[in-house]
Structures are given as C-alpha cells and as structure tokens.
C-alpha cells in the first residue's frame, strides 16, 4: 500500500506555521486542532522544520514558561525526513521506527502535499489486515 492511498482517504490538509512565530502559538494550534505536530514553513521551502509536542515538552523543561515567548525556530527539528505519495507505507513505518518520530510530511516536486502520522499508518494497517482476514474467511467458506 502506498502513501497516496492514505492521503486519498484522509485528505491533503497540513497545519503549518512560520518559524518566527512564538512557541505559544504552536501550542495553541496543537490544542485547537487536536494534533501532535505542526509543520514549519518559511514561504520558500516546502518544509523548513517540524515542531511536535515532544519538542515543546523539552523546551519547557529547559527554559520553563519563558520558552512559550521564544521563537519556535529555536525548538523545531530542522532536518525533517519526508516521503512522497509513491512511498510504501511499510517504508514510512520503518522510517518512523528508526527515527523515533510519529509524523512524516509528504513532498512531491518541491510541494508539500500532506502529512502522515503514526495514527494514520496504524489505522490503514488494521484495515488491511482485516481485509486480508476477510478474504481468507471467504476463501475457506467457498472451498
Ligand atoms: P513526534 O514523535 O513526531 O512527536 O516527534 C518526535 C521528535 O522527532 C521531535 O523532536 C520532532 O521534532 C521530530 N520529528 C517529528 N517528525 C519528524 C520527521 N519527519 N523527521 C525528522 N524529525 C521529526
């Protein structure tokens, strides 16, 4: 199964923020949108970084509440692992496991076209396993 299949059911929306915004704005976005990470974009590159709830926990642990009034670029991860819509979901799962992160942006021809979270991967893997089990049950029933 490819990433494209997941995007066609979940959609292409990606919540983004500019790197010069303050951390508290990212916190509000995560809370309001009920998501775990926001993509950071500077208007030039498809992806300039990613800020996830883990980065925010680390920032507050180091700087206390002052972190909330600092630019989020100080806390984001700038080297972001991305995939394309043709990437296999297995490869994305492997990248998440090896890199210990739960979000992978989808970039195609220099354009950000979606984001895959570990929740999306698990949901589609379960549906796939259920479909496989059903086809085995159907096969046994008709054999
Ligand atoms: P997450 O598990 O996605 O909440 O992120 C855990 C850590 O990995 C945080 O420091 C994120 O900034 C970073 N991170 C999240 N997604 C990616 C990615 N696709 N590539 C590189 N780092 C990431």
PDB file of C-alpha atoms and ligand atoms in Angstrom:
ATOM      1  CA  UNK A   1       0.000   0.000   0.000  1.00  0.00           C
ATOM      2  CA  UNK A   2       1.297   3.459  -0.859  1.00  0.00           C
ATOM      3  CA  UNK A   3       1.084   6.774   0.976  1.00  0.00           C
ATOM      4  CA  UNK A   4      -1.174   8.014  -1.825  1.00  0.00           C
ATOM      5  CA  UNK A   5      -3.920   5.633  -0.644  1.00  0.00           C
ATOM      6  CA  UNK A   6      -3.823   7.117   2.852  1.00  0.00           C
ATOM      7  CA  UNK A   7      -3.859  10.702   1.513  1.00  0.00           C
ATOM      8  CA  UNK A   8      -6.835   9.994  -0.713  1.00  0.00           C
ATOM      9  CA  UNK A   9      -8.913   8.987   2.297  1.00  0.00           C
ATOM     10  CA  UNK A  10      -7.589  11.442   4.934  1.00  0.00           C
ATOM     11  CA  UNK A  11      -7.062  14.445   2.642  1.00  0.00           C
ATOM     12  CA  UNK A  12      -4.154  16.770   1.929  1.00  0.00           C
ATOM     13  CA  UNK A  13      -4.522  19.378   4.656  1.00  0.00           C
ATOM     14  CA  UNK A  14      -1.343  20.226   6.601  1.00  0.00           C
ATOM     15  CA  UNK A  15      -1.331  22.646   9.522  1.00  0.00           C
ATOM     16  CA  UNK A  16       1.694  24.935   9.148  1.00  0.00           C
ATOM     17  CA  UNK A  17       3.292  27.841  10.976  1.00  0.00           C
ATOM     18  CA  UNK A  18       6.097  30.341  10.184  1.00  0.00           C
ATOM     19  CA  UNK A  19       9.453  29.870  12.005  1.00  0.00           C
ATOM     20  CA  UNK A  20       9.403  33.364  13.534  1.00  0.00           C
ATOM     21  CA  UNK A  21       6.130  32.740  15.406  1.00  0.00           C
ATOM     22  CA  UNK A  22       6.319  32.231  19.164  1.00  0.00           C
ATOM     23  CA  UNK A  23       6.098  28.814  20.732  1.00  0.00           C
ATOM     24  CA  UNK A  24       2.786  29.578  22.460  1.00  0.00           C
ATOM     25  CA  UNK A  25       1.126  29.973  19.053  1.00  0.00           C
ATOM     26  CA  UNK A  26       2.235  26.459  18.100  1.00  0.00           C
ATOM     27  CA  UNK A  27       0.927  25.180  21.444  1.00  0.00           C
ATOM     28  CA  UNK A  28      -2.487  26.753  20.749  1.00  0.00           C
ATOM     29  CA  UNK A  29      -2.568  25.242  17.250  1.00  0.00           C
ATOM     30  CA  UNK A  30      -1.808  21.751  18.555  1.00  0.00           C
ATOM     31  CA  UNK A  31      -4.524  22.071  21.202  1.00  0.00           C
ATOM     32  CA  UNK A  32      -7.186  23.606  18.933  1.00  0.00           C
ATOM     33  CA  UNK A  33      -6.581  21.230  16.014  1.00  0.00           C
ATOM     34  CA  UNK A  34      -6.068  18.192  18.276  1.00  0.00           C
ATOM     35  CA  UNK A  35      -2.845  17.229  16.524  1.00  0.00           C
ATOM     36  CA  UNK A  36       0.651  16.258  17.675  1.00  0.00           C
ATOM     37  CA  UNK A  37       2.876  18.278  15.338  1.00  0.00           C
ATOM     38  CA  UNK A  38       2.870  21.392  13.157  1.00  0.00           C
ATOM     39  CA  UNK A  39       4.965  21.781  10.018  1.00  0.00           C
ATOM     40  CA  UNK A  40       7.187  24.869   9.959  1.00  0.00           C
ATOM     41  CA  UNK A  41       7.363  26.756   6.638  1.00  0.00           C
ATOM     42  CA  UNK A  42       9.251  29.904   5.720  1.00  0.00           C
ATOM     43  CA  UNK A  43       7.420  30.512   2.441  1.00  0.00           C
ATOM     44  CA  UNK A  44      10.451  29.478   0.367  1.00  0.00           C
ATOM     45  CA  UNK A  45      10.895  25.795   1.104  1.00  0.00           C
ATOM     46  CA  UNK A  46       8.185  23.131   1.232  1.00  0.00           C
ATOM     47  CA  UNK A  47       9.339  22.195   4.758  1.00  0.00           C
ATOM     48  CA  UNK A  48      11.701  24.217   6.992  1.00  0.00           C
ATOM     49  CA  UNK A  49      11.122  22.174  10.119  1.00  0.00           C
ATOM     50  CA  UNK A  50       8.660  20.386  12.354  1.00  0.00           C
ATOM     51  CA  UNK A  51       7.597  21.181  15.900  1.00  0.00           C
ATOM     52  CA  UNK A  52       5.929  18.408  17.860  1.00  0.00           C
ATOM     53  CA  UNK A  53       4.566  18.091  21.377  1.00  0.00           C
ATOM     54  CA  UNK A  54       7.866  16.388  22.349  1.00  0.00           C
ATOM     55  CA  UNK A  55       9.843  19.498  21.314  1.00  0.00           C
ATOM     56  CA  UNK A  56       7.508  21.650  23.407  1.00  0.00           C
ATOM     57  CA  UNK A  57       7.938  19.415  26.477  1.00  0.00           C
ATOM     58  CA  UNK A  58      11.732  19.635  26.024  1.00  0.00           C
ATOM     59  CA  UNK A  59      11.599  23.448  25.572  1.00  0.00           C
ATOM     60  CA  UNK A  60       9.509  23.995  28.717  1.00  0.00           C
ATOM     61  CA  UNK A  61      11.666  21.570  30.688  1.00  0.00           C
ATOM     62  CA  UNK A  62      14.804  23.574  29.735  1.00  0.00           C
ATOM     63  CA  UNK A  63      13.501  27.180  29.811  1.00  0.00           C
ATOM     64  CA  UNK A  64      10.335  26.968  31.899  1.00  0.00           C
ATOM     65  CA  UNK A  65       7.343  29.124  30.841  1.00  0.00           C
ATOM     66  CA  UNK A  66       9.739  31.631  29.159  1.00  0.00           C
ATOM     67  CA  UNK A  67      10.014  29.137  26.277  1.00  0.00           C
ATOM     68  CA  UNK A  68       6.442  29.993  25.283  1.00  0.00           C
ATOM     69  CA  UNK A  69       7.509  33.542  24.380  1.00  0.00           C
ATOM     70  CA  UNK A  70      10.528  32.494  22.309  1.00  0.00           C
ATOM     71  CA  UNK A  71      10.509  31.879  18.512  1.00  0.00           C
ATOM     72  CA  UNK A  72       9.580  28.292  17.771  1.00  0.00           C
ATOM     73  CA  UNK A  73      12.513  28.004  15.351  1.00  0.00           C
ATOM     74  CA  UNK A  74      14.727  27.647  18.469  1.00  0.00           C
ATOM     75  CA  UNK A  75      12.987  24.365  19.303  1.00  0.00           C
ATOM     76  CA  UNK A  76      11.942  22.826  15.984  1.00  0.00           C
ATOM     77  CA  UNK A  77      13.699  19.914  14.261  1.00  0.00           C
ATOM     78  CA  UNK A  78      15.179  21.387  11.068  1.00  0.00           C
ATOM     79  CA  UNK A  79      16.276  18.167   9.381  1.00  0.00           C
ATOM     80  CA  UNK A  80      12.931  16.631   8.511  1.00  0.00           C
ATOM     81  CA  UNK A  81      12.521  13.181   6.997  1.00  0.00           C
ATOM     82  CA  UNK A  82       9.883  13.301   4.231  1.00  0.00           C
ATOM     83  CA  UNK A  83       8.294  10.819   1.849  1.00  0.00           C
ATOM     84  CA  UNK A  84       6.459  11.024  -1.490  1.00  0.00           C
ATOM     85  CA  UNK A  85       2.967   9.825  -2.353  1.00  0.00           C
ATOM     86  CA  UNK A  86       4.543   6.818  -4.082  1.00  0.00           C
ATOM     87  CA  UNK A  87       6.421   5.753  -0.907  1.00  0.00           C
ATOM     88  CA  UNK A  88       5.215   2.495   0.597  1.00  0.00           C
ATOM     89  CA  UNK A  89       3.502   2.637   3.970  1.00  0.00           C
ATOM     90  CA  UNK A  90       5.983  -0.025   5.163  1.00  0.00           C
ATOM     91  CA  UNK A  91       8.910   2.279   4.345  1.00  0.00           C
ATOM     92  CA  UNK A  92       7.228   5.157   6.219  1.00  0.00           C
ATOM     93  CA  UNK A  93       6.641   2.850   9.202  1.00  0.00           C
ATOM     94  CA  UNK A  94      10.299   1.840   9.131  1.00  0.00           C
ATOM     95  CA  UNK A  95      11.438   5.495   8.973  1.00  0.00           C
ATOM     96  CA  UNK A  96       9.193   6.323  11.979  1.00  0.00           C
ATOM     97  CA  UNK A  97      10.528   3.367  13.968  1.00  0.00           C
ATOM     98  CA  UNK A  98      14.199   4.027  13.160  1.00  0.00           C
ATOM     99  CA  UNK A  99      13.947   7.807  13.630  1.00  0.00           C
ATOM    100  CA  UNK A 100      11.649   7.600  16.699  1.00  0.00           C
ATOM    101  CA  UNK A 101       9.141  10.115  15.318  1.00  0.00           C
ATOM    102  CA  UNK A 102       5.439   9.869  14.553  1.00  0.00           C
ATOM    103  CA  UNK A 103       4.959  12.312  11.662  1.00  0.00           C
ATOM    104  CA  UNK A 104       6.206  12.255   8.078  1.00  0.00           C
ATOM    105  CA  UNK A 105       5.383  15.092   5.637  1.00  0.00           C
ATOM    106  CA  UNK A 106       4.642  14.153   2.040  1.00  0.00           C
ATOM    107  CA  UNK A 107       6.552  16.260  -0.512  1.00  0.00           C
ATOM    108  CA  UNK A 108       6.120  15.976  -4.263  1.00  0.00           C
ATOM    109  CA  UNK A 109       8.065  18.026  -6.827  1.00  0.00           C
ATOM    110  CA  UNK A 110       9.004  20.566  -4.179  1.00  0.00           C
ATOM    111  CA  UNK A 111       5.427  20.919  -2.900  1.00  0.00           C
ATOM    112  CA  UNK A 112       4.062  19.907   0.495  1.00  0.00           C
ATOM    113  CA  UNK A 113       1.009  17.753  -0.304  1.00  0.00           C
ATOM    114  CA  UNK A 114       0.146  16.084   3.002  1.00  0.00           C
ATOM    115  CA  UNK A 115       1.338  14.573   6.249  1.00  0.00           C
ATOM    116  CA  UNK A 116       1.177  11.007   7.539  1.00  0.00           C
ATOM    117  CA  UNK A 117       1.018  10.337  11.272  1.00  0.00           C
ATOM    118  CA  UNK A 118       1.594   7.060  13.057  1.00  0.00           C
ATOM    119  CA  UNK A 119      -2.158   7.040  13.776  1.00  0.00           C
ATOM    120  CA  UNK A 120      -2.904   7.097  10.023  1.00  0.00           C
ATOM    121  CA  UNK A 121      -0.451   4.239   9.453  1.00  0.00           C
ATOM    122  CA  UNK A 122      -1.934   2.085  12.233  1.00  0.00           C
ATOM    123  CA  UNK A 123      -5.499   2.763  11.046  1.00  0.00           C
ATOM    124  CA  UNK A 124      -4.716   1.707   7.471  1.00  0.00           C
ATOM    125  CA  UNK A 125      -2.625  -1.290   8.525  1.00  0.00           C
ATOM    126  CA  UNK A 126      -5.533  -2.553  10.665  1.00  0.00           C
ATOM    127  CA  UNK A 127      -7.977  -2.105   7.766  1.00  0.00           C
ATOM    128  CA  UNK A 128      -5.573  -4.001   5.506  1.00  0.00           C
ATOM    129  CA  UNK A 129      -5.178  -6.870   7.998  1.00  0.00           C
ATOM    130  CA  UNK A 130      -8.972  -7.041   8.447  1.00  0.00           C
ATOM    131  CA  UNK A 131      -9.462  -7.179   4.637  1.00  0.00           C
ATOM    132  CA  UNK A 132      -6.869  -9.982   4.366  1.00  0.00           C
ATOM    133  CA  UNK A 133      -8.572 -11.939   7.165  1.00  0.00           C
ATOM    134  CA  UNK A 134     -11.972 -11.475   5.487  1.00  0.00           C
ATOM    135  CA  UNK A 135     -10.689 -12.759   2.140  1.00  0.00           C
ATOM    136  CA  UNK A 136      -9.243 -15.849   3.883  1.00  0.00           C
ATOM    137  CA  UNK A 137     -12.615 -16.427   5.620  1.00  0.00           C
ATOM    138  CA  UNK A 138     -14.430 -16.049   2.256  1.00  0.00           C
ATOM    139  CA  UNK A 139     -11.999 -18.450   0.612  1.00  0.00           C
ATOM    140  CA  UNK A 140     -12.496 -21.074   3.362  1.00  0.00           C
ATOM    141  CA  UNK A 141     -16.290 -20.664   3.208  1.00  0.00           C
ATOM    142  CA  UNK A 142     -16.397 -21.269  -0.541  1.00  0.00           C
ATOM    143  CA  UNK A 143     -13.736 -24.042  -0.648  1.00  0.00           C
TER     144      UNK A 143
HETATM  145  P1  LIG B   1       6.970  13.043  17.119  1.00  0.00           P
HETATM  146  O1  LIG B   1       7.143  11.619  17.585  1.00  0.00           O
HETATM  147  O2  LIG B   1       6.573  13.123  15.672  1.00  0.00           O
HETATM  148  O3  LIG B   1       6.100  13.848  18.035  1.00  0.00           O
HETATM  149  O4  LIG B   1       8.420  13.732  17.138  1.00  0.00           O
HETATM  150  C1  LIG B   1       9.478  13.321  17.970  1.00  0.00           C
HETATM  151  C2  LIG B   1      10.709  14.168  17.620  1.00  0.00           C
HETATM  152  O5  LIG B   1      11.077  13.955  16.245  1.00  0.00           O
HETATM  153  C3  LIG B   1      10.519  15.683  17.736  1.00  0.00           C
HETATM  154  O6  LIG B   1      11.763  16.239  18.117  1.00  0.00           O
HETATM  155  C4  LIG B   1      10.142  16.119  16.314  1.00  0.00           C
HETATM  156  O7  LIG B   1      10.510  17.454  16.023  1.00  0.00           O
HETATM  157  C5  LIG B   1      10.958  15.153  15.494  1.00  0.00           C
HETATM  158  N1  LIG B   1      10.293  14.791  14.240  1.00  0.00           N
HETATM  159  C6  LIG B   1       8.970  14.579  14.029  1.00  0.00           C
HETATM  160  N2  LIG B   1       8.718  14.223  12.764  1.00  0.00           N
HETATM  161  C7  LIG B   1       9.923  14.190  12.150  1.00  0.00           C
HETATM  162  C8  LIG B   1      10.357  13.892  10.808  1.00  0.00           C
HETATM  163  N3  LIG B   1       9.501  13.521   9.855  1.00  0.00           N
HETATM  164  N4  LIG B   1      11.696  13.996  10.532  1.00  0.00           N
HETATM  165  C9  LIG B   1      12.575  14.337  11.497  1.00  0.00           C
HETATM  166  N5  LIG B   1      12.240  14.617  12.752  1.00  0.00           N
HETATM  167  C10 LIG B   1      10.933  14.550  13.098  1.00  0.00           C
END
